[in-house]
Structures are given as C-alpha cells and as structure tokens.
Amino acid sequence: MFQNEGRIKYSCKLLSYLVDVSYEELLKNLVLMKNEVNKNKKKDKGSRCDYVAKLGDMYINIEVNNNSSLAILQRNMQYVDGIFSRKRKEGSQDKTEEYNYIIQVNINNFAFQGNEKIIDIYVKK
C-alpha cells in the first residue's frame, strides 16, 4: 500500500508523526525509491524492503514484522546495509547524491526484550 505513488499521501502522513518533518513538506519532497535489495551474488534469493523513500539527503525504510525471531532483526539490519551500500555497488563516483543517514522504522506486533540497543516505542491501550 505505501510503496505506491498514487497513495504517497498515506506514507507522508505516517512519516510526519515519526520524523520531524511536516506532512506538507513530505508530500512535496518525498521520493519513493526502488525497494528491491541488491544481491551480493547472482544465486542469492531476491529480497524486498516493505518501503523505501528518500527525503533530501535522508533515506527512510519501513519494515512491518510479525515474527520476533532474531533472523528478522538481522534481515532488517541487512536491508539498511543494502540501502547504504547501493551507491557504492552502482560504481558511481558522483558525490551529489550522498546521504547523511538512514532511518529504519520497524512496525512490530511484538517487542524484543532485553536488548538495550533497540529503542522500542509503543502505546499501551
């Protein structure tokens, strides 16, 4: 649903709550990006992020997770690494499209317990 240009207003509304950027600015400047993850080897299985967008020099990745396994967390970290290394893998020497950071938002139906490196923000009903 979010990776559709025709529905970009919905992802802009969600992101306006998560990052310090207004809905109007997001709607005007957010660009949806390719959500396929580059393969390291031809025989590697293809992977796809749930959502990837670019806003100025910032990439935003959203992942929706139903499984609390460590493999899911590792996969999501590999997605960030894949986004970060895209430019390098494409072999471009052009420095005009460099970015300062990547924000990954994981929307989970669970919480990772006991890991201080993960920031869990949730609302109790």
mmCIF file of C-alpha atoms in Angstrom:
data_model
loop_
_atom_site.group_PDB
_atom_site.id
_atom_site.type_symbol
_atom_site.label_atom_id
_atom_site.label_comp_id
_atom_site.label_asym_id
_atom_site.label_seq_id
_atom_site.Cartn_x
_atom_site.Cartn_y
_atom_site.Cartn_z
ATOM 1 C CA MET A 1 0.000 0.000 0.000
ATOM 2 C CA PHE A 2 2.719 2.507 0.931
ATOM 3 C CA GLN A 3 5.075 1.758 -1.974
ATOM 4 C CA ASN A 4 2.553 3.194 -4.454
ATOM 5 C CA GLU A 5 2.977 6.724 -5.907
ATOM 6 C CA GLY A 6 -0.788 7.140 -6.021
ATOM 7 C CA ARG A 7 -1.019 6.604 -2.259
ATOM 8 C CA ILE A 8 2.049 8.569 -1.173
ATOM 9 C CA LYS A 9 -0.133 10.833 0.973
ATOM 10 C CA TYR A 10 -0.654 7.946 3.428
ATOM 11 C CA SER A 11 3.042 7.292 3.935
ATOM 12 C CA CYS A 12 3.648 11.046 4.241
ATOM 13 C CA LYS A 13 1.039 11.251 6.989
ATOM 14 C CA LEU A 14 2.592 8.326 8.898
ATOM 15 C CA LEU A 15 6.113 9.696 8.490
ATOM 16 C CA SER A 16 5.070 13.168 9.630
ATOM 17 C CA TYR A 17 4.320 11.605 13.022
ATOM 18 C CA LEU A 18 7.641 9.731 13.154
ATOM 19 C CA VAL A 19 10.197 12.211 11.833
ATOM 20 C CA ASP A 20 10.472 15.919 12.496
ATOM 21 C CA VAL A 21 9.168 16.946 9.060
ATOM 22 C CA SER A 22 5.738 18.377 8.257
ATOM 23 C CA TYR A 23 3.192 16.463 6.205
ATOM 24 C CA GLU A 24 3.204 19.211 3.567
ATOM 25 C CA GLU A 25 6.991 19.100 3.165
ATOM 26 C CA LEU A 26 6.951 15.313 2.929
ATOM 27 C CA LEU A 27 4.181 15.377 0.349
ATOM 28 C CA LYS A 28 6.123 17.874 -1.741
ATOM 29 C CA ASN A 29 9.620 16.357 -1.458
ATOM 30 C CA LEU A 30 9.395 12.634 -0.613
ATOM 31 C CA VAL A 31 10.547 10.349 -3.431
ATOM 32 C CA LEU A 32 9.751 6.629 -3.439
ATOM 33 C CA MET A 33 12.818 4.511 -4.183
ATOM 34 C CA LYS A 34 13.416 1.031 -5.525
ATOM 35 C CA ASN A 35 12.563 -1.380 -2.712
ATOM 36 C CA GLU A 36 14.466 -4.396 -4.037
ATOM 37 C CA VAL A 37 17.652 -5.194 -2.132
ATOM 38 C CA ASN A 38 20.742 -5.620 -4.298
ATOM 39 C CA LYS A 39 22.025 -9.177 -4.421
ATOM 40 C CA ASN A 40 25.619 -9.870 -3.441
ATOM 41 C CA LYS A 41 25.755 -12.907 -5.731
ATOM 42 C CA LYS A 42 23.621 -13.908 -8.712
ATOM 43 C CA LYS A 43 22.438 -17.064 -6.939
ATOM 44 C CA ASP A 44 21.213 -15.107 -3.880
ATOM 45 C CA LYS A 45 17.462 -15.037 -3.314
ATOM 46 C CA GLY A 46 15.857 -11.711 -4.135
ATOM 47 C CA SER A 47 14.700 -9.622 -1.183
ATOM 48 C CA ARG A 48 12.379 -6.676 -0.997
ATOM 49 C CA CYS A 49 12.002 -3.985 1.644
ATOM 50 C CA ASP A 50 8.472 -3.046 2.603
ATOM 51 C CA TYR A 51 9.072 0.666 1.998
ATOM 52 C CA VAL A 52 11.998 2.837 0.905
ATOM 53 C CA ALA A 53 11.834 6.572 0.285
ATOM 54 C CA LYS A 54 14.278 9.455 0.058
ATOM 55 C CA LEU A 55 13.850 12.913 1.503
ATOM 56 C CA GLY A 56 16.718 15.222 0.630
ATOM 57 C CA ASP A 57 19.852 13.501 1.936
ATOM 58 C CA MET A 58 17.935 11.035 4.140
ATOM 59 C CA TYR A 59 16.648 7.565 3.312
ATOM 60 C CA ILE A 60 13.651 6.167 5.190
ATOM 61 C CA ASN A 61 12.965 2.440 5.389
ATOM 62 C CA ILE A 62 9.818 0.981 6.977
ATOM 63 C CA GLU A 63 9.534 -2.713 7.770
ATOM 64 C CA VAL A 64 6.418 -4.452 9.118
ATOM 65 C CA ASN A 65 7.246 -7.581 11.128
ATOM 66 C CA ASN A 66 5.078 -10.363 12.524
ATOM 67 C CA ASN A 67 7.865 -12.694 13.625
ATOM 68 C CA SER A 68 10.048 -11.966 16.662
ATOM 69 C CA SER A 69 12.965 -14.160 15.613
ATOM 70 C CA LEU A 70 16.491 -12.798 15.663
ATOM 71 C CA ALA A 71 16.672 -13.607 11.943
ATOM 72 C CA ILE A 72 14.052 -10.925 11.247
ATOM 73 C CA LEU A 73 16.075 -8.324 13.135
ATOM 74 C CA GLN A 74 19.216 -9.355 11.244
ATOM 75 C CA ARG A 75 17.376 -9.235 7.917
ATOM 76 C CA ASN A 76 16.161 -5.709 8.647
ATOM 77 C CA MET A 77 19.709 -4.615 9.515
ATOM 78 C CA GLN A 78 20.872 -6.135 6.217
ATOM 79 C CA TYR A 79 18.246 -4.040 4.440
ATOM 80 C CA VAL A 80 19.760 -0.874 5.948
ATOM 81 C CA ASP A 81 23.216 -2.030 4.896
ATOM 82 C CA GLY A 82 21.893 -2.698 1.394
ATOM 83 C CA ILE A 83 20.393 0.780 1.151
ATOM 84 C CA PHE A 84 23.612 2.309 2.485
ATOM 85 C CA SER A 85 25.804 0.440 0.020
ATOM 86 C CA ARG A 86 23.620 0.923 -3.092
ATOM 87 C CA LYS A 87 25.603 3.869 -4.364
ATOM 88 C CA ARG A 88 28.916 2.124 -3.842
ATOM 89 C CA LYS A 89 27.712 -1.008 -5.655
ATOM 90 C CA GLU A 90 26.470 1.024 -8.595
ATOM 91 C CA GLY A 91 30.055 2.239 -9.029
ATOM 92 C CA SER A 92 29.136 5.890 -9.247
ATOM 93 C CA GLN A 93 31.801 8.411 -8.320
ATOM 94 C CA ASP A 94 29.227 11.219 -8.277
ATOM 95 C CA LYS A 95 29.138 12.690 -4.770
ATOM 96 C CA THR A 96 25.993 14.789 -5.318
ATOM 97 C CA GLU A 97 23.615 12.032 -4.215
ATOM 98 C CA GLU A 98 25.308 11.102 -0.965
ATOM 99 C CA TYR A 99 23.088 10.944 2.071
ATOM 100 C CA ASN A 100 23.692 11.706 5.692
ATOM 101 C CA TYR A 101 21.675 8.954 7.309
ATOM 102 C CA ILE A 102 19.076 6.232 7.048
ATOM 103 C CA ILE A 103 16.094 5.926 9.350
ATOM 104 C CA GLN A 104 14.569 2.488 9.681
ATOM 105 C CA VAL A 105 11.182 2.142 11.327
ATOM 106 C CA ASN A 106 10.108 -1.348 12.349
ATOM 107 C CA ILE A 107 6.400 -1.756 12.954
ATOM 108 C CA ASN A 108 6.203 -4.932 15.014
ATOM 109 C CA ASN A 109 3.452 -6.838 16.742
ATOM 110 C CA PHE A 110 5.987 -7.811 19.453
ATOM 111 C CA ALA A 111 8.893 -6.317 21.425
ATOM 112 C CA PHE A 112 12.479 -7.539 21.640
ATOM 113 C CA GLN A 113 13.094 -7.966 25.361
ATOM 114 C CA GLY A 114 16.468 -7.355 26.995
ATOM 115 C CA ASN A 115 18.279 -5.606 24.141
ATOM 116 C CA GLU A 116 19.433 -2.126 25.111
ATOM 117 C CA LYS A 117 20.489 -1.245 21.540
ATOM 118 C CA ILE A 118 16.928 -1.338 20.252
ATOM 119 C CA ILE A 119 14.580 1.524 21.018
ATOM 120 C CA ASP A 120 11.031 0.286 21.496
ATOM 121 C CA ILE A 121 8.308 2.907 21.381
ATOM 122 C CA TYR A 122 4.798 1.679 21.829
ATOM 123 C CA VAL A 123 1.438 2.705 23.210
ATOM 124 C CA LYS A 124 -0.498 0.650 25.744
ATOM 125 C CA LYS A 125 -4.218 0.500 25.231
#
